[in-house]
Every structure is written in structure tokens, then in C-alpha cells.
mmCIF file of C-alpha atoms (C1' of nucleotides) in Angstrom:
data_model
loop_
_atom_site.group_PDB
_atom_site.id
_atom_site.type_symbol
_atom_site.label_atom_id
_atom_site.label_comp_id
_atom_site.label_asym_id
_atom_site.label_seq_id
_atom_site.Cartn_x
_atom_site.Cartn_y
_atom_site.Cartn_z
ATOM 1 C CA UNK A 22 31.486 39.578 -2.812
ATOM 2 C CA UNK A 23 34.739 40.189 -4.690
ATOM 3 C CA UNK A 24 35.962 37.054 -3.038
ATOM 4 C CA UNK A 25 38.636 34.737 -4.227
ATOM 5 C CA UNK A 26 42.003 36.311 -3.583
ATOM 6 C CA UNK A 27 43.051 32.939 -4.967
ATOM 7 C CA UNK A 28 46.792 32.634 -4.410
ATOM 8 C CA UNK A 29 46.954 29.726 -6.804
ATOM 9 C CA UNK A 30 45.641 26.869 -4.758
ATOM 10 C CA UNK A 31 41.898 27.372 -4.966
ATOM 11 C CA UNK A 32 40.573 24.272 -3.273
ATOM 12 C CA UNK A 33 42.993 22.692 -0.835
ATOM 13 C CA UNK A 34 41.771 23.453 2.653
ATOM 14 C CA UNK A 35 42.795 20.002 3.768
ATOM 15 C CA UNK A 36 46.404 20.083 4.803
ATOM 16 C CA UNK A 37 47.265 19.847 8.438
ATOM 17 C CA UNK A 38 50.025 22.264 9.349
ATOM 18 C CA UNK A 39 50.335 21.842 13.083
ATOM 19 C CA UNK A 40 50.231 18.781 15.243
ATOM 20 C CA UNK A 41 47.892 18.707 18.181
ATOM 21 C CA UNK A 42 46.998 16.431 21.023
ATOM 22 C CA UNK A 43 43.426 16.105 19.744
ATOM 23 C CA UNK A 44 44.316 15.089 16.234
ATOM 24 C CA UNK A 45 46.777 12.483 17.471
ATOM 25 C CA UNK A 46 44.158 11.184 19.869
ATOM 26 C CA UNK A 47 41.658 10.618 17.085
ATOM 27 C CA UNK A 48 44.249 9.025 14.864
ATOM 28 C CA UNK A 49 45.341 6.692 17.664
ATOM 29 C CA UNK A 50 41.822 5.779 18.647
ATOM 30 C CA UNK A 51 41.003 4.896 15.058
ATOM 31 C CA UNK A 52 44.186 2.866 14.760
ATOM 32 C CA UNK A 53 43.343 0.999 17.934
ATOM 33 C CA UNK A 54 40.960 -1.223 16.032
ATOM 34 C CA UNK A 55 40.689 -2.325 12.451
ATOM 35 C CA UNK A 56 36.935 -2.087 12.174
ATOM 36 C CA UNK A 57 34.851 0.693 10.762
ATOM 37 C CA UNK A 58 33.856 3.170 13.447
ATOM 38 C CA UNK A 59 31.559 6.157 13.426
ATOM 39 C CA UNK A 60 32.607 9.628 14.467
ATOM 40 C CA UNK A 61 30.183 9.498 17.374
ATOM 41 C CA UNK A 62 31.680 6.218 18.462
ATOM 42 C CA UNK A 63 35.225 7.544 18.377
ATOM 43 C CA UNK A 64 34.141 10.624 20.258
ATOM 44 C CA UNK A 65 32.515 8.519 22.961
ATOM 45 C CA UNK A 66 35.467 6.150 23.301
ATOM 46 C CA UNK A 67 37.831 9.051 23.569
ATOM 47 C CA UNK A 68 35.704 10.598 26.272
ATOM 48 C CA UNK A 69 35.429 7.326 28.177
ATOM 49 C CA UNK A 70 39.176 6.987 28.022
ATOM 50 C CA UNK A 71 39.635 10.405 29.565
ATOM 51 C CA UNK A 72 41.068 11.979 26.451
ATOM 52 C CA UNK A 73 38.133 14.244 25.765
ATOM 53 C CA UNK A 74 38.025 15.754 22.299
ATOM 54 C CA UNK A 75 35.241 17.936 20.960
ATOM 55 C CA UNK A 76 32.790 16.272 18.636
ATOM 56 C CA UNK A 77 33.358 18.803 15.891
ATOM 57 C CA UNK A 78 37.070 18.186 16.117
ATOM 58 C CA UNK A 79 36.575 14.446 15.805
ATOM 59 C CA UNK A 80 34.580 14.988 12.635
ATOM 60 C CA UNK A 81 37.250 17.288 11.264
ATOM 61 C CA UNK A 82 40.093 14.932 12.104
ATOM 62 C CA UNK A 83 38.299 11.984 10.553
ATOM 63 C CA UNK A 84 37.623 13.921 7.380
ATOM 64 C CA UNK A 85 41.187 15.050 7.161
ATOM 65 C CA UNK A 86 42.418 11.510 7.614
ATOM 66 C CA UNK A 87 40.068 10.192 4.966
ATOM 67 C CA UNK A 88 41.010 13.023 2.726
ATOM 68 C CA UNK A 89 44.705 12.388 2.985
ATOM 69 C CA UNK A 90 44.200 8.725 2.297
ATOM 70 C CA UNK A 91 45.143 7.661 5.810
ATOM 71 C CA UNK A 92 41.636 6.392 6.411
ATOM 72 C CA UNK A 93 38.865 4.795 4.432
ATOM 73 C CA UNK A 94 35.340 6.004 4.789
ATOM 74 C CA UNK A 95 31.974 4.739 3.711
ATOM 75 C CA UNK A 96 28.356 4.910 4.754
ATOM 76 C CA UNK A 97 26.869 2.339 7.045
ATOM 77 C CA UNK A 98 23.414 1.098 6.062
ATOM 78 C CA UNK A 99 22.121 3.156 8.973
ATOM 79 C CA UNK A 100 23.337 6.220 7.146
ATOM 80 C CA UNK A 101 26.270 7.108 9.322
ATOM 81 C CA UNK A 102 29.714 7.801 7.943
ATOM 82 C CA UNK A 103 32.167 5.247 9.236
ATOM 83 C CA UNK A 104 35.939 5.324 9.100
ATOM 84 C CA UNK A 105 38.785 2.920 9.394
ATOM 85 C CA UNK A 106 42.552 3.155 9.143
ATOM 86 C CA UNK A 107 43.642 2.181 5.735
ATOM 87 C CA UNK A 108 46.640 0.210 4.633
ATOM 88 C CA UNK A 109 48.688 1.472 1.717
ATOM 89 C CA UNK A 110 47.631 -1.441 -0.404
ATOM 90 C CA UNK A 111 44.734 -0.679 -2.686
ATOM 91 C CA UNK A 112 41.760 -2.830 -1.803
ATOM 92 C CA UNK A 113 37.995 -2.967 -1.675
ATOM 93 C CA UNK A 114 35.455 -3.959 0.889
ATOM 94 C CA UNK A 115 33.074 -6.827 1.215
ATOM 95 C CA UNK A 116 30.504 -5.908 3.821
ATOM 96 C CA UNK A 117 27.879 -8.093 5.425
ATOM 97 C CA UNK A 118 24.532 -6.357 5.123
ATOM 98 C CA UNK A 119 23.350 -7.975 8.292
ATOM 99 C CA UNK A 120 26.122 -7.791 10.864
ATOM 100 C CA UNK A 121 28.392 -5.257 9.223
ATOM 101 C CA UNK A 122 31.396 -7.546 9.270
ATOM 102 C CA UNK A 123 33.942 -6.338 6.762
ATOM 103 C CA UNK A 124 36.496 -8.185 4.726
ATOM 104 C CA UNK A 125 39.205 -6.525 2.691
ATOM 105 C CA UNK A 126 39.494 -7.941 -0.767
ATOM 106 C CA UNK A 127 41.760 -7.271 -3.659
ATOM 107 C CA UNK A 128 41.248 -8.015 -7.263
ATOM 108 C CA UNK A 129 43.610 -7.612 -10.089
ATOM 109 C CA UNK A 130 40.670 -8.391 -12.339
ATOM 110 C CA UNK A 131 38.742 -5.271 -11.362
ATOM 111 C CA UNK A 132 41.755 -3.040 -11.576
ATOM 112 C CA UNK A 133 42.446 -4.232 -15.074
ATOM 113 C CA UNK A 134 38.833 -4.037 -16.094
ATOM 114 C CA UNK A 135 38.621 -0.467 -14.799
ATOM 115 C CA UNK A 136 41.693 0.583 -16.748
ATOM 116 C CA UNK A 137 40.567 -1.093 -19.898
ATOM 117 C CA UNK A 138 36.986 0.114 -19.783
ATOM 118 C CA UNK A 139 37.988 3.679 -19.077
ATOM 119 C CA UNK A 140 40.618 3.654 -21.775
ATOM 120 C CA UNK A 141 38.167 2.250 -24.286
ATOM 121 C CA UNK A 142 35.946 5.248 -23.632
ATOM 122 C CA UNK A 143 38.723 7.784 -23.884
ATOM 123 C CA UNK A 144 39.064 8.416 -20.155
ATOM 124 C CA UNK A 145 42.361 8.731 -18.343
ATOM 125 C CA UNK A 146 43.501 9.058 -14.712
ATOM 126 C CA UNK A 147 40.879 6.610 -13.641
ATOM 127 C CA UNK A 148 39.927 6.035 -10.060
ATOM 128 C CA UNK A 149 37.402 3.506 -9.001
ATOM 129 C CA UNK A 150 35.206 2.686 -6.069
ATOM 130 C CA UNK A 151 33.934 -0.801 -5.546
ATOM 131 C CA UNK A 152 31.639 -1.958 -2.799
ATOM 132 C CA UNK A 153 30.495 -5.502 -2.353
ATOM 133 C CA UNK A 154 27.548 -6.217 -0.113
ATOM 134 C CA UNK A 155 26.326 -9.639 0.816
ATOM 135 C CA UNK A 156 25.316 -11.908 3.635
ATOM 136 C CA UNK A 157 28.058 -13.737 5.477
ATOM 137 C CA UNK A 158 27.822 -17.370 6.468
ATOM 138 C CA UNK A 159 27.059 -16.879 10.183
ATOM 139 C CA UNK A 160 24.273 -14.427 9.423
ATOM 140 C CA UNK A 161 22.766 -16.601 6.733
ATOM 141 C CA UNK A 162 22.467 -19.619 8.992
ATOM 142 C CA UNK A 163 21.260 -17.571 11.927
ATOM 143 C CA UNK A 164 18.462 -15.632 10.315
ATOM 144 C CA UNK A 165 16.864 -18.355 8.261
ATOM 145 C CA UNK B 11 3.552 3.523 31.917
ATOM 146 C CA UNK B 12 1.832 0.148 31.606
ATOM 147 C CA UNK B 13 2.589 0.228 27.937
ATOM 148 C CA UNK B 14 2.570 -2.611 25.508
ATOM 149 C CA UNK B 15 -0.945 -3.901 25.101
ATOM 150 C CA UNK B 16 0.782 -6.120 22.535
ATOM 151 C CA UNK B 17 -1.981 -7.738 20.514
ATOM 152 C CA UNK B 18 0.373 -10.439 19.302
ATOM 153 C CA UNK B 19 2.057 -8.982 16.258
ATOM 154 C CA UNK B 20 4.644 -6.681 17.747
ATOM 155 C CA UNK B 21 6.814 -5.857 14.752
ATOM 156 C CA UNK B 22 5.274 -6.411 11.369
ATOM 157 C CA UNK B 23 4.001 -3.066 10.143
ATOM 158 C CA UNK B 24 5.254 -3.725 6.650
ATOM 159 C CA UNK B 25 2.516 -5.269 4.607
ATOM 160 C CA UNK B 26 0.484 -3.185 2.255
ATOM 161 C CA UNK B 27 -3.170 -4.070 2.440
ATOM 162 C CA UNK B 28 -4.842 -1.477 0.276
ATOM 163 C CA UNK B 29 -3.858 -0.006 -3.030
ATOM 164 C CA UNK B 30 -3.691 3.721 -3.430
ATOM 165 C CA UNK B 31 -2.947 6.252 -6.110
ATOM 166 C CA UNK B 32 0.070 7.542 -4.171
ATOM 167 C CA UNK B 33 1.743 4.206 -3.756
ATOM 168 C CA UNK B 34 1.300 3.377 -7.432
ATOM 169 C CA UNK B 35 2.665 6.778 -8.349
ATOM 170 C CA UNK B 36 5.851 6.197 -6.404
ATOM 171 C CA UNK B 37 6.262 2.723 -7.792
ATOM 172 C CA UNK B 38 5.784 4.003 -11.349
ATOM 173 C CA UNK B 39 8.111 6.932 -10.909
ATOM 174 C CA UNK B 40 10.836 4.654 -9.632
ATOM 175 C CA UNK B 41 10.274 2.284 -12.516
ATOM 176 C CA UNK B 42 10.512 5.134 -14.985
ATOM 177 C CA UNK B 43 14.275 5.115 -14.752
ATOM 178 C CA UNK B 44 16.761 2.427 -13.971
ATOM 179 C CA UNK B 45 19.086 4.532 -11.854
ATOM 180 C CA UNK B 46 19.277 4.927 -8.141
ATOM 181 C CA UNK B 47 17.111 7.810 -6.975
ATOM 182 C CA UNK B 48 16.631 9.488 -3.655
ATOM 183 C CA UNK B 49 13.314 9.901 -1.924
ATOM 184 C CA UNK B 50 13.562 13.654 -2.255
ATOM 185 C CA UNK B 51 14.219 13.286 -5.946
ATOM 186 C CA UNK B 52 11.201 11.061 -6.475
ATOM 187 C CA UNK B 53 9.071 13.421 -4.461
ATOM 188 C CA UNK B 54 10.195 16.369 -6.577
ATOM 189 C CA UNK B 55 9.702 14.567 -9.885
ATOM 190 C CA UNK B 56 6.262 13.489 -8.833
ATOM 191 C CA UNK B 57 5.395 17.042 -7.892
ATOM 192 C CA UNK B 58 6.761 18.427 -11.161
ATOM 193 C CA UNK B 59 4.688 15.904 -13.028
ATOM 194 C CA UNK B 60 1.535 17.052 -11.312
ATOM 195 C CA UNK B 61 1.077 13.864 -9.339
ATOM 196 C CA UNK B 62 1.798 15.359 -5.956
ATOM 197 C CA UNK B 63 2.485 12.893 -3.190
ATOM 198 C CA UNK B 64 3.436 13.810 0.357
ATOM 199 C CA UNK B 65 7.093 13.470 1.243
ATOM 200 C CA UNK B 66 6.385 11.208 4.184
ATOM 201 C CA UNK B 67 4.351 8.971 1.935
ATOM 202 C CA UNK B 68 7.172 8.745 -0.585
ATOM 203 C CA UNK B 69 9.504 7.619 2.167
ATOM 204 C CA UNK B 70 6.983 5.073 3.369
ATOM 205 C CA UNK B 71 6.359 3.702 -0.115
ATOM 206 C CA UNK B 72 10.048 3.429 -0.879
ATOM 207 C CA UNK B 73 10.702 1.604 2.350
ATOM 208 C CA UNK B 74 7.864 -0.747 1.723
ATOM 209 C CA UNK B 75 9.125 -1.480 -1.772
ATOM 210 C CA UNK B 76 12.648 -2.114 -0.555
ATOM 211 C CA UNK B 77 11.283 -4.180 2.241
ATOM 212 C CA UNK B 78 9.249 -6.396 -0.020
ATOM 213 C CA UNK B 79 12.183 -6.892 -2.330
ATOM 214 C CA UNK B 80 10.688 -4.904 -5.173
ATOM 215 C CA UNK B 81 13.434 -2.326 -4.886
ATOM 216 C CA UNK B 82 17.103 -2.199 -4.010
ATOM 217 C CA UNK B 83 18.378 0.441 -1.656
ATOM 218 C CA UNK B 84 21.761 1.732 -0.625
ATOM 219 C CA UNK B 85 23.327 4.916 0.699
ATOM 220 C CA UNK B 86 24.881 7.432 -1.618
ATOM 221 C CA UNK B 87 28.250 8.837 -0.543
ATOM 222 C CA UNK B 88 26.385 12.006 0.309
ATOM 223 C CA UNK B 89 24.538 10.024 2.923
ATOM 224 C CA UNK B 90 21.158 9.847 1.273
ATOM 225 C CA UNK B 91 19.248 6.634 0.899
ATOM 226 C CA UNK B 92 18.775 5.841 -2.772
ATOM 227 C CA UNK B 93 16.463 3.302 -4.349
ATOM 228 C CA UNK B 94 16.194 1.468 -7.616
ATOM 229 C CA UNK B 95 13.706 -0.978 -9.033
ATOM 230 C CA UNK B 96 15.025 -4.488 -8.962
ATOM 231 C CA UNK B 97 15.628 -6.480 -12.073
ATOM 232 C CA UNK B 98 16.994 -3.826 -14.383
ATOM 233 C CA UNK B 99 19.872 -4.382 -16.727
ATOM 234 C CA UNK B 100 22.842 -4.094 -14.517
ATOM 235 C CA UNK B 101 25.462 -1.513 -15.441
ATOM 236 C CA UNK B 102 27.950 0.934 -13.970
ATOM 237 C CA UNK B 103 28.945 4.508 -14.557
ATOM 238 C CA UNK B 104 32.072 6.114 -15.850
ATOM 239 C CA UNK B 105 32.012 9.767 -14.850
ATOM 240 C CA UNK B 106 34.277 12.588 -15.978
ATOM 241 C CA UNK B 107 35.555 14.391 -12.908
ATOM 242 C CA UNK B 108 35.800 17.603 -14.846
ATOM 243 C CA UNK B 109 32.693 18.005 -16.955
ATOM 244 C CA UNK B 110 30.484 15.387 -15.345
ATOM 245 C CA UNK B 111 29.843 13.552 -18.584
ATOM 246 C CA UNK B 112 28.617 10.061 -17.815
ATOM 247 C CA UNK B 113 28.977 6.872 -19.770
ATOM 248 C CA UNK B 114 27.167 3.685 -18.941
ATOM 249 C CA UNK B 115 29.410 0.678 -19.001
ATOM 250 C CA UNK B 116 28.956 -3.001 -18.424
ATOM 251 C CA UNK B 117 31.509 -5.556 -17.539
ATOM 252 C CA UNK B 118 31.140 -9.242 -17.304
ATOM 253 C CA UNK B 119 34.594 -9.301 -15.750
ATOM 254 C CA UNK B 120 33.546 -7.332 -12.665
ATOM 255 C CA UNK B 121 30.370 -9.282 -12.227
ATOM 256 C CA UNK B 122 32.286 -12.506 -12.236
ATOM 257 C CA UNK B 123 34.986 -11.151 -9.986
ATOM 258 C CA UNK B 124 32.364 -9.953 -7.502
ATOM 259 C CA UNK B 125 30.665 -13.340 -7.407
ATOM 260 C CA UNK B 126 33.879 -15.216 -7.066
ATOM 261 C CA UNK B 127 35.405 -12.962 -4.440
ATOM 262 C CA UNK B 128 32.292 -12.935 -2.309
ATOM 263 C CA UNK B 129 31.893 -16.668 -2.583
ATOM 264 C CA UNK B 130 35.491 -17.247 -1.611
ATOM 265 C CA UNK B 131 34.813 -15.342 1.592
ATOM 266 C CA UNK B 132 31.623 -17.157 2.405
ATOM 267 C CA UNK B 133 29.268 -14.382 1.387
ATOM 268 C CA UNK B 134 26.070 -14.915 -0.575
ATOM 269 C CA UNK B 135 23.425 -12.697 -2.188
ATOM 270 C CA UNK B 136 26.087 -10.316 -3.323
ATOM 271 C CA UNK B 137 25.362 -6.911 -4.692
ATOM 272 C CA UNK B 138 28.014 -4.559 -5.895
ATOM 273 C CA UNK B 139 28.466 -0.916 -6.634
ATOM 274 C CA UNK B 140 31.165 0.269 -8.969
ATOM 275 C CA UNK B 141 31.976 3.843 -9.832
ATOM 276 C CA UNK B 142 34.662 4.831 -12.259
ATOM 277 C CA UNK B 143 35.958 8.383 -12.248
ATOM 278 C CA UNK B 144 38.368 9.796 -14.774
ATOM 279 C CA UNK B 145 39.053 12.609 -17.154
ATOM 280 C CA UNK B 146 37.532 12.424 -20.601
ATOM 281 C CA UNK B 147 39.428 13.280 -23.770
ATOM 282 C CA UNK B 148 37.885 16.717 -24.392
ATOM 283 C CA UNK B 149 38.572 17.818 -20.829
ATOM 284 C CA UNK B 150 42.097 16.528 -20.849
ATOM 285 C CA UNK B 151 43.107 18.473 -23.944
ATOM 286 C CA UNK B 152 41.288 21.581 -22.801
ATOM 287 C CA UNK B 153 42.627 21.960 -19.302
ATOM 288 C CA UNK B 154 46.266 21.111 -19.818
ATOM 289 C "C1'" DT C 23 63.461 32.899 25.439
ATOM 290 C "C1'" DG C 24 59.457 35.630 24.507
ATOM 291 C "C1'" DC C 25 56.195 37.397 20.967
ATOM 292 C "C1'" DC C 26 52.875 37.047 17.420
ATOM 293 C "C1'" DA C 27 50.250 35.469 13.507
ATOM 294 C "C1'" DT C 28 47.231 32.106 12.754
ATOM 295 C "C1'" DA C 29 45.940 27.116 12.740
ATOM 296 C "C1'" DC C 30 43.165 24.414 15.732
ATOM 297 C "C1'" DT C 31 39.683 23.587 19.037
ATOM 298 C "C1'" DG C 32 35.108 23.282 20.957
ATOM 299 C "C1'" DA C 33 30.387 24.826 22.375
ATOM 300 C "C1'" DT C 34 26.587 25.677 19.999
ATOM 301 C "C1'" DA C 35 23.652 27.075 16.160
ATOM 302 C "C1'" DA C 36 22.307 25.736 11.701
ATOM 303 C "C1'" DC C 37 21.117 22.195 8.367
ATOM 304 C "C1'" DG C 38 19.317 18.532 5.674
ATOM 305 C "C1'" DA C 39 17.540 13.935 5.543
ATOM 306 C "C1'" DT C 40 14.466 10.846 7.625
ATOM 307 C "C1'" DT C 41 10.976 9.441 10.965
ATOM 308 C "C1'" DC C 42 7.119 10.271 13.980
ATOM 309 C "C1'" DT C 43 2.480 12.183 15.221
ATOM 310 C "C1'" DC C 44 -2.063 12.659 14.564
ATOM 311 C "C1'" DA C 45 -6.097 14.569 12.408
ATOM 312 C "C1'" DT C 46 -8.271 13.844 8.001
ATOM 313 C "C1'" DT C 47 -9.204 11.205 3.868
ATOM 314 C "C1'" DT C 48 -9.828 6.979 1.312
ATOM 315 C "C1'" DT C 49 -10.451 2.075 0.570
ATOM 316 C "C1'" DC C 50 -12.974 -2.038 0.936
ATOM 317 C "C1'" DA C 51 -15.946 -5.573 2.948
ATOM 318 C "C1'" DG C 52 -20.565 -6.327 4.208
ATOM 319 C "C1'" DC D 2 -24.387 2.967 1.497
ATOM 320 C "C1'" DT D 3 -21.772 2.602 5.991
ATOM 321 C "C1'" DG D 4 -18.315 2.063 9.102
ATOM 322 C "C1'" DA D 5 -13.803 0.341 10.644
ATOM 323 C "C1'" DA D 6 -9.266 0.491 9.601
ATOM 324 C "C1'" DA D 7 -5.490 1.603 6.384
ATOM 325 C "C1'" DA D 8 -3.137 5.287 4.270
ATOM 326 C "C1'" DT D 9 -2.090 10.001 3.614
ATOM 327 C "C1'" DG D 10 0.056 14.492 4.496
ATOM 328 C "C1'" DA D 11 1.557 18.669 6.994
ATOM 329 C "C1'" DG D 12 4.387 19.721 10.319
ATOM 330 C "C1'" DA D 13 7.012 18.585 14.554
ATOM 331 C "C1'" DA D 14 10.712 15.931 16.322
ATOM 332 C "C1'" DT D 15 15.199 13.316 15.694
ATOM 333 C "C1'" DC D 16 19.638 12.524 14.464
ATOM 334 C "C1'" DG D 17 24.029 12.857 12.161
ATOM 335 C "C1'" DT D 18 26.920 16.228 10.243
ATOM 336 C "C1'" DT D 19 28.643 20.858 9.098
ATOM 337 C "C1'" DA D 20 29.254 25.851 9.862
ATOM 338 C "C1'" DT D 21 30.237 29.711 13.101
ATOM 339 C "C1'" DC D 22 33.128 32.149 15.816
ATOM 340 C "C1'" DA D 23 35.512 33.382 19.940
ATOM 341 C "C1'" DG D 24 39.154 31.504 22.679
ATOM 342 C "C1'" DT D 25 43.498 28.587 22.915
ATOM 343 C "C1'" DA D 26 47.814 26.718 21.587
ATOM 344 C "C1'" DT D 27 51.603 25.866 18.099
ATOM 345 C "C1'" DG D 28 55.705 27.055 15.614
ATOM 346 C "C1'" DG D 29 58.501 30.461 13.255
ATOM 347 C "C1'" DC D 30 61.168 34.313 14.250
ATOM 348 C "C1'" DA D 31 63.518 38.104 16.623
#
DNA sequence: TGCCATACTGATAACGATTCTCATTTTCAG
DNA sequence: CTGAAAATGAGAATCGTTATCAGTATGGCA
């Protein structure tokens, strides 16, 4: 092997250095709506719009976006990764388990709790992930 | 094709009618811990324990359990479906991003916030997932 | 402006998780 | 005990996602 020339930045393969039509296309398509969309979906929409972009490239672009914080990603109950453009404001998601409708929520309470709890256990530089899942009003009345 | 003889119950294949060693084994294995576990994991544990159960059967049992409300299920960030017996003491995890050390934490504050936030948005039957990631004291002093 | 190293793309193979198929085994009512 | 039907399990089939790798295009530089 004798791998690892390791110039000093061991694990940072995620930094776009050139701008391309394809990457912009994916970014734009994602920004076109504010809902969570799957890679396959984006790929299809792009194709339908005439701006064909390879599926692999869509996956890469989406990952890069999520990685740089420009997009949020999570797993749909069906098991697909879904992405959405993300505002700068830190927030969490409240997702309907039935229709998938998503609401952005914020909570000073959680933020504080996270800080406090972590600190109390000797942890620093805390990040947190919070997912709320429930049934929204329309779905509740419909299905029962 | 002339398909669909349709005897009258088109979509209700989810009702266990006979009890079997395999189903019990899966149920027990899941109950043995109170964490979320993947089907593959359960299958492996079962095998290691000498109580071999087919992978397909594990998947079926887990689905049936989740379906009947005896288990909770969600998708891990890795994209796997994970299951947990319902009715355990609810807690969250504080994980060190460096050494992987995990601390179980509880927080009335989050629980309340989750309830309140969901309710305010018209959601009911709320579940929540919280993950805290940070750097623990030993790791902080070591690496810097 | 033209050249070149190399980042990016895209078709396709590889992969891992989950579901489906179907022959065989097991359960349970009579 | 017997038979019909449920349940199992090994392996094939799916499906979403990632890895490969040769070809293309971008941006720095002469």
C-alpha cells in the first residue's frame, strides 16, 4: 500500500474548486422548491427540463451541498436520502409521518439543553441533530 | 393477464396467526436491549447466540412488530431501517466524535419542547430523535 | 491567446439493504 | 393422526447509492 502521501489535510475531499454547468443546475433545481427532494427526483426534473445531468453527478452535487451546509439532508421513511436548500438559521424539522409535510421549527430550549447537558458531561464543541415526527392535522382527520 | 382473483381482503397480510420459535426469537432479541437495532444486527446476534433465524424472516418479524405497534422503527442516517421495542425508558445519546464514547442522557426539557412545538404546529403522536455529538474531555486534552 | 494539469462528468459496474419467490417445514384444528 | 394453510429460509430480484475510470472542460499560466 504505502498510501497516504498526506499533505496535511487528510480527509477533506469535499471542496469544489471549479464551477460547472451541472453543479449550478443541481443547485438551482434544488433551490426551485423548498421541499425535500430525492436525488432521483432532481435528476428526473433536470432531464425533463432539458438540462440533462448524469445521475452520479446529481448525487455528488447533492452530497457536496449537504456537506458544505448549503443543503439539509435526511432519510425519508421510504429509505431514500432527501435534500433541501437550507437557510443560514439553525433549525430542526417536524415531519409528518404520513404525508411527509415538513415544518421548520426552532427552539432555544433545545439549544440550551444541548449545551448544558453536554457541558455537564464534560463534552465541548457540541453539535446536535433533532428530528420530530408526528401526524399532521389533515392526515389525522383523513385516515381515521 | 386476468389477474386479481381478489377474494375480498386485498391488502391485509399483516396479522400473525400462528406462533413460531423464530418470531419469538426476534421479539426477544429486540427486547434484550433498549436501543435501536437494524435487521442485519438482530439477525447476526441471533446467529451468534445459536438461535439461527433466516434473514428474510427477521425482516418479516420486525415489520410485523412495527406494524402492530409493538416496535418503533426509523431510518438511521446510514439508510438502514432500525427498530426498537416500544415502551422503554426514553433517553438520548451524547457521543464523542473522536473516541466514540457514548453517554446516555435524559432531558425533560427536550421532551417538553418536542411536545409543545409539535402541538403548536398541529402535529400529534410525536416522536423525536436527538443526537448530541461533541468532544469529550480526555480527547480534547489529548489531541490539542 | 493557446496549452496543460487536473477537477468534473457520466455511463456503467459494484454494492448493500430490503423484498420477493417458491419449495419445504411447521402449526393447529378436527 | 392428518391435512390445509401459515411460516420459514435460501437465493434471486429490486432499488437506491457509491465506486470506477476514461473522456471532457475549466482555470492558471506562459
